[in-house]
Coordinates of C-alpha atoms in Angstrom, one line a residue:
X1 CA 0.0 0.0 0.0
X2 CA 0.9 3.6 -0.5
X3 CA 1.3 6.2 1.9
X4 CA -2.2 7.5 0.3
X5 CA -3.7 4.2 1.0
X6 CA -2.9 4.0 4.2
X7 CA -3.6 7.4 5.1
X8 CA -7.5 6.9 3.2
X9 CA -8.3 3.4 4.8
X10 CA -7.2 5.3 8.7
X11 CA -10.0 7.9 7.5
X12 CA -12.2 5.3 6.5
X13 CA -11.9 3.8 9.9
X14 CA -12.1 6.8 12.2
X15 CA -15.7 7.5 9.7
X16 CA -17.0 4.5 10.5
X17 CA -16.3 4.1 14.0
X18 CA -17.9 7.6 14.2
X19 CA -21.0 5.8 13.2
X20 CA -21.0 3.5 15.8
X21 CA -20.6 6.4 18.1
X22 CA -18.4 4.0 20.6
X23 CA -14.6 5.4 20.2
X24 CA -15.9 9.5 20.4
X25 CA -17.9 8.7 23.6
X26 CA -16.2 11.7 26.3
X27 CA -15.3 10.3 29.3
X28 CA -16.9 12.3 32.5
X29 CA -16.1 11.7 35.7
X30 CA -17.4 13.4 39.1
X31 CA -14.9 13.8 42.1
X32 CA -15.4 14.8 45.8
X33 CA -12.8 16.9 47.7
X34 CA -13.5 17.0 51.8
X35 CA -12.0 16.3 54.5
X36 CA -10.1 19.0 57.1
X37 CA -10.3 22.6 57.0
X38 CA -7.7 24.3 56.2
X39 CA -6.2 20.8 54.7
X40 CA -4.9 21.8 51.6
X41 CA -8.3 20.5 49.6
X42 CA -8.0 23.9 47.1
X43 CA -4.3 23.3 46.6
X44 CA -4.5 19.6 45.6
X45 CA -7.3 20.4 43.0
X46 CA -5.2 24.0 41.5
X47 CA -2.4 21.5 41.2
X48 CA -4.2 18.6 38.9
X49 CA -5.8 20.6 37.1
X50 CA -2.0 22.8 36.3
X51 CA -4.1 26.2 37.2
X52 CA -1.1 28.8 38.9
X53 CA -3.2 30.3 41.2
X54 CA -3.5 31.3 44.8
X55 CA -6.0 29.5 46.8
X56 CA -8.9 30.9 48.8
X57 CA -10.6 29.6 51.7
X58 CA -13.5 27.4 50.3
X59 CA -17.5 28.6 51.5
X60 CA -20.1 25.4 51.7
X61 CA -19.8 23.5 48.1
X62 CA -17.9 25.1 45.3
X63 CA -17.6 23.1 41.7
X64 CA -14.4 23.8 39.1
X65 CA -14.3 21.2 36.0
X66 CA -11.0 20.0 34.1
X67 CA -10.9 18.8 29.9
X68 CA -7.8 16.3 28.6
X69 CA -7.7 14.6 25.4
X70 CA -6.4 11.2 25.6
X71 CA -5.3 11.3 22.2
X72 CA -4.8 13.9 19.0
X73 CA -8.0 15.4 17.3
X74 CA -10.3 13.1 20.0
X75 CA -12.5 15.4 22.0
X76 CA -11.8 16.3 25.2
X77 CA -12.8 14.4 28.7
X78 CA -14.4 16.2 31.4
X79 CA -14.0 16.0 35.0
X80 CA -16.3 18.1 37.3
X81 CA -14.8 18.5 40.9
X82 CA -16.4 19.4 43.5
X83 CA -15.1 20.4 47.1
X84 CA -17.3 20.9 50.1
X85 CA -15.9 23.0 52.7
X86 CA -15.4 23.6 56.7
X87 CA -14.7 20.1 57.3
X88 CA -17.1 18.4 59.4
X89 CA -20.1 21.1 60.1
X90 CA -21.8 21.1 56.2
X91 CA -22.5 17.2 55.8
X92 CA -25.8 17.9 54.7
X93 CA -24.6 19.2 51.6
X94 CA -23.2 16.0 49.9
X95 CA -26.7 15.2 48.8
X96 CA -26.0 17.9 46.3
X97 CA -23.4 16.4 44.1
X98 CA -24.1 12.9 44.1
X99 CA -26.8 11.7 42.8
X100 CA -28.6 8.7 40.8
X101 CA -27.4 10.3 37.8
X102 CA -23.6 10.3 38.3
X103 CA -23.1 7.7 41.0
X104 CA -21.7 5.5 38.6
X105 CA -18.7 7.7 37.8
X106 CA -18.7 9.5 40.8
X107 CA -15.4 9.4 43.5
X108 CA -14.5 10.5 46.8
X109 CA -11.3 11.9 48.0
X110 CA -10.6 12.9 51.7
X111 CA -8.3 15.0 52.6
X112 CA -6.5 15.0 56.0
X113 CA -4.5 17.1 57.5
X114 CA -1.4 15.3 59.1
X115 CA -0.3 18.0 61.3
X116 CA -4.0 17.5 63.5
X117 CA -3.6 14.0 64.6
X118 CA -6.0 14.5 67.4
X119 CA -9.2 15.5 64.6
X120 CA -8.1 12.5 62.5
X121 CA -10.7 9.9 63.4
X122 CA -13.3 12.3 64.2
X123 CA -13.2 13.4 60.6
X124 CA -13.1 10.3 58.8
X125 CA -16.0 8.9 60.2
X126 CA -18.5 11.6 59.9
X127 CA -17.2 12.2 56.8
X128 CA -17.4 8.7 55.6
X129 CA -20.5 7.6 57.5
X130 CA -22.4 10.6 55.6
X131 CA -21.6 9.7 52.1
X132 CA -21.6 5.9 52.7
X133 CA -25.5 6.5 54.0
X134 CA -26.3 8.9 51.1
X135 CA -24.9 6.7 48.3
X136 CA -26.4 3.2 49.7
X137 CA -29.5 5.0 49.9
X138 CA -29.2 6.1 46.0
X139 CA -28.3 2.0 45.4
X140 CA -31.1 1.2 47.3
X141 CA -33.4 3.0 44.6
X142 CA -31.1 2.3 41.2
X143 CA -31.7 -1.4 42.8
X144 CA -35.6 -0.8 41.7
X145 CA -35.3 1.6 39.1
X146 CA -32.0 0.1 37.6
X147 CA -30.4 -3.5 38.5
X148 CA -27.8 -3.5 36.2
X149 CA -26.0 -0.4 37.2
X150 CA -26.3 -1.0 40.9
X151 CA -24.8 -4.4 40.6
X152 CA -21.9 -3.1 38.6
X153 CA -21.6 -0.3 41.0
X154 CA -21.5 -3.3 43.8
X155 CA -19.8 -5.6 41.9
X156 CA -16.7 -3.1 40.8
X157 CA -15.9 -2.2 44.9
X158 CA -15.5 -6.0 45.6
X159 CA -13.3 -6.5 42.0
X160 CA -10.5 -4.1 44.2
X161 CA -8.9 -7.2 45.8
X162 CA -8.4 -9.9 43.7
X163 CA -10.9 -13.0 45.1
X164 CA -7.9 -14.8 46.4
X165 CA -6.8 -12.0 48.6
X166 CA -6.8 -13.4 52.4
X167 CA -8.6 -10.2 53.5
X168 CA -11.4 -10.9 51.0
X169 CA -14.3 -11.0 53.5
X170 CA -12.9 -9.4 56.0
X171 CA -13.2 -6.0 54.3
X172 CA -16.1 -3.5 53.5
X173 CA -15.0 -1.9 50.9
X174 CA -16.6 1.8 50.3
X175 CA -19.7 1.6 47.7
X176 CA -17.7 4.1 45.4
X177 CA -13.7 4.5 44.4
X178 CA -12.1 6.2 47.6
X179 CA -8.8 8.0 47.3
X180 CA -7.5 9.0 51.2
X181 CA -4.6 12.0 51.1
X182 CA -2.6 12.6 53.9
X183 CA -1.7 16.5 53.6
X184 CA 1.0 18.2 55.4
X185 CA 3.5 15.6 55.5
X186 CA 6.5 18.0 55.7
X187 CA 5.1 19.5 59.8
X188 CA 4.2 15.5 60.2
X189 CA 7.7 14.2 59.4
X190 CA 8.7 16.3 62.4
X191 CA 6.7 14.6 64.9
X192 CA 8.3 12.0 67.5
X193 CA 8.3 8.4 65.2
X194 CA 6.1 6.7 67.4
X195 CA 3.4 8.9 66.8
X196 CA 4.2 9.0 62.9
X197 CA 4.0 4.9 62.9
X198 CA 0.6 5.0 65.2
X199 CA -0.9 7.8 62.7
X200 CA 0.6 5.6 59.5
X201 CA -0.5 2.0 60.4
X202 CA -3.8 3.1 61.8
X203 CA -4.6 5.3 58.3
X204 CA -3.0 1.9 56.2
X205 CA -5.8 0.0 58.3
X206 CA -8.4 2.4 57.5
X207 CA -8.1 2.8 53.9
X208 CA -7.8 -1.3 53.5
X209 CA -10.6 -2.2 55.2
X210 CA -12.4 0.5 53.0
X211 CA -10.8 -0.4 50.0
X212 CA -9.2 3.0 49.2
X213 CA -5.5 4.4 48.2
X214 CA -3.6 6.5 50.4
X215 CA -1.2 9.1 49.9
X216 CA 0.8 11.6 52.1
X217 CA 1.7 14.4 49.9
X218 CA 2.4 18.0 50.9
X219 CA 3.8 20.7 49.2
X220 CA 6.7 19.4 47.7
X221 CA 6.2 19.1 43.9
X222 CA 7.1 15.0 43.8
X223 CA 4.6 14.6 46.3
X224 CA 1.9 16.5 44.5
X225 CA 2.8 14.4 41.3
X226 CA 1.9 11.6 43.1
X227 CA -1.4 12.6 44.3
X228 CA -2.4 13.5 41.1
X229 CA -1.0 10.7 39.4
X230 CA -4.0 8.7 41.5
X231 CA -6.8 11.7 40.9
X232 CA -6.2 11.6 37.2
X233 CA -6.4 7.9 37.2
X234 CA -10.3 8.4 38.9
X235 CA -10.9 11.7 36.6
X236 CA -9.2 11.4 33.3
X237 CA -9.0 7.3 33.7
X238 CA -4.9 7.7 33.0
X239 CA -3.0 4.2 34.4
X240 CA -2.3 3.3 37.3
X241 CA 0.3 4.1 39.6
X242 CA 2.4 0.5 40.3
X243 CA 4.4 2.2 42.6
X244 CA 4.0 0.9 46.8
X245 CA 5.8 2.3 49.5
X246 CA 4.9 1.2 53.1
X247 CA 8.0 2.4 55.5
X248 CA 6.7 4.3 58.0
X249 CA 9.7 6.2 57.9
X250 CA 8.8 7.7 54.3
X251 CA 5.5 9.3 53.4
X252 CA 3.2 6.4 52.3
X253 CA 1.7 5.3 48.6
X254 CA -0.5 2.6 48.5
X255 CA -2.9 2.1 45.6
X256 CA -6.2 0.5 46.9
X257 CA -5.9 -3.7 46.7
X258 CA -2.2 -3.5 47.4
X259 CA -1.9 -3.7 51.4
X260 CA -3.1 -6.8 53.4
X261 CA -3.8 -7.0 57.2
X262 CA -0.7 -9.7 57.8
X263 CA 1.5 -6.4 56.8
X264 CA -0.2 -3.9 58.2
X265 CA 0.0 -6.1 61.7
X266 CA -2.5 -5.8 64.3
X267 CA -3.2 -2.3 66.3
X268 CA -0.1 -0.5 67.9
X269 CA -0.8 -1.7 71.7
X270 CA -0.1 -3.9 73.9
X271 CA -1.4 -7.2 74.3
X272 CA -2.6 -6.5 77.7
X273 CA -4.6 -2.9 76.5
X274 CA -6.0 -4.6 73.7
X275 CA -7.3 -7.1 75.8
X276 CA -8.9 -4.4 78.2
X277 CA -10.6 -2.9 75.2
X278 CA -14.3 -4.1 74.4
X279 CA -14.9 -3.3 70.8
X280 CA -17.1 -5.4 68.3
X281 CA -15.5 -5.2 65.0
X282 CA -11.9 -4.7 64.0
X283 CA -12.3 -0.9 62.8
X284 CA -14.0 -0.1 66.8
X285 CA -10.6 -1.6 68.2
X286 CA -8.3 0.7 66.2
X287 CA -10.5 3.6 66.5
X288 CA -10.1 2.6 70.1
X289 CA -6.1 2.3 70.1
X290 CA -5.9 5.7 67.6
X291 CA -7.7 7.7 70.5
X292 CA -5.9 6.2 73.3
X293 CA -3.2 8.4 72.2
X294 CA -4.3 10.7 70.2
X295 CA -7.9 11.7 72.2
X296 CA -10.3 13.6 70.1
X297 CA -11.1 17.3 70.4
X298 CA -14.4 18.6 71.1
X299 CA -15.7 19.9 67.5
X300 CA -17.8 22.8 67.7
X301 CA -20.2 22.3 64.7
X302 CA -21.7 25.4 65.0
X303 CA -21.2 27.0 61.6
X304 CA -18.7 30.0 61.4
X305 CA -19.0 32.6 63.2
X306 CA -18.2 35.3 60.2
X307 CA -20.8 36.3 58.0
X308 CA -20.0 35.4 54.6
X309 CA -21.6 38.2 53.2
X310 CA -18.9 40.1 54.7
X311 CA -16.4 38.7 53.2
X312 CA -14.6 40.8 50.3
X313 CA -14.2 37.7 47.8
X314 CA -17.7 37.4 47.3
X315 CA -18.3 41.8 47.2
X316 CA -20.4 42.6 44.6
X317 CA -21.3 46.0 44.7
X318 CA -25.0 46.7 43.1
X319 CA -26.0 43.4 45.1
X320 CA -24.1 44.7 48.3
X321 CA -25.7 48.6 48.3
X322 CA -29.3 47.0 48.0
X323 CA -28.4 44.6 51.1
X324 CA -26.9 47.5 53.2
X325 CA -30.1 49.5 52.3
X326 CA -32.5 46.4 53.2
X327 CA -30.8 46.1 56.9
X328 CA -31.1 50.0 57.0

């Protein structure tokens, strides 16, 4: 064949698959950013999508998208992420971006902030235990409305460890792909090493049993690439990252399905405490361990004191003149 040939049968082919409509479908993916405040949500997001700018506290739910091509001349994927702000006090607005519509392609990704050992568990749990309960409920309905997508939805979480894996049913995997970020690595790194290995092995436990990856980052730019090497792999659908590092020593990278109880080892207690300790399941005795040392602080989950509307972000003159003149 000629050069010409060639070059006529490729259009040919890119025509007729065209028709079909199955290689131009765009890719669109939905991701959820929460976790601390102040935990370097913004920053993560500004960095995966390559956007130099400086980040500003987030208000309640705020929504950004990215676009990639995979290829040359193919049109662009979309990502829509979302972030919900001041950590633990506006749970009630995850209901907002997940729904029945997007579950399928939807992911979380909680961020936590290192540096605050002692709001660790406290965060993951209401964090978790809110979007768990919202997204079971949405199965609960797609199981009526639509079988086949909630048993893929169902059946995908399980497919994270292979059915061989010796933690197979001893694992309850999240209903939706869960990436866990440990930020601030650099202020952690500086803490006393026993704290650093209780904080490491408990967060390795925690993001096994929910089948999730974990990854300290912080703001050092090989770090960041990593994260993002795992948030394009949920937005964009790039490869995953092979790469495994589990010294407690260094900060951790574990893609989800890669860690196993036997190496994570049991709680960091003795035997005598653990014995002391009633707790029903596995994840009540490490929460119970974690806060042994680390014991939670009070949250107050009263929502901010400052007004919003005051803040000079958000000022917007003609709307701010008719408000001054409505209190008047």
């Amino acid at each position: 064949d000629t050069l010409w040939d060639l070059a006529i049968a490729e259009v040919e082919k890119r025509e007729n698959a065209d028709d079909d409509g199955k290689h131009v479908e765009v890719w669109e993916k939905s991701l959820l950013f929460m976790g601390n405040k102040n935990g370097g949500k913004t920053t993560i997001i500004l960095r995966c999508l390559e956007r130099e700018e400086i980040p500003k506290p987030t208000l309640a739910l705020e929504y950004t998208f990215g676009r990639r091509a995979r290829r040359h001349n193919t049109p662009k994927d979309i990502a829509h992420f979302w972030e919900l702000g001041g950590g633990t006090s506006l749970l009630e607005l995850i209901r907002i971006p997940i729904t029945s519509n997007n579950v399928r392609s939807f992911a979380v990704v909680l961020v936590l902030d290192l540096s605050k050992p002692n709001e660790l568990w406290t965060t993951i749990e209401k964090l978790l235990q809110v979007t768990r309960n919202h997204v079971n409920k949405i199965l609960t309905k797609l199981e009526k409305t639509n079988p086949e997508v909630a048993t893929e939805i169902k059946q995908r979480m399980r497919n994270n460890l292979q059915r061989d894996h010796p933690d197979y049913d001893l694992v309850d995997p999240f209903p939706i792909p869960l990436v866990i970020i440990g930020s601030k690595y650099d202020i952690f790194h500086e803490f006393d090493s026993e704290m650093r290995k209780i904080v490491s092995k408990t967060l390795r436990f925690i993001s096994h049993y929910y089948g999730a990856s974990l990854v300290f980052t912080s703001k050092s730019e090989a770090l960041l690439l990593k994260a993002r090497v795992l948030i394009n792999h949920l937005a964009f659908g790039y490869d995953k990252s092979k790469s495994l590092s589990v010294d407690p020593g260094k900060p951790l990278f574990i893609p989800a399905g890669l860690d196993s109880l036997s190496q994570i080892g049991p709680p960091p207690a003795s035997d005598s405490d653990i014995g002391k300790m009633r707790a029903n399941t596995p994840l009540e005795l490490w929460k119970k361990v974690f806060e042994k040392t680390f014991p939670p602080k009070s949250f107050c989950n009263l929502q901010d004191t400052k007004d919003p509307a005051q803040d000079l972000q958000y000022a917007e003159y003609e709307v701010d003149v008719m408000r001054a003149q409505k209190n008047q």
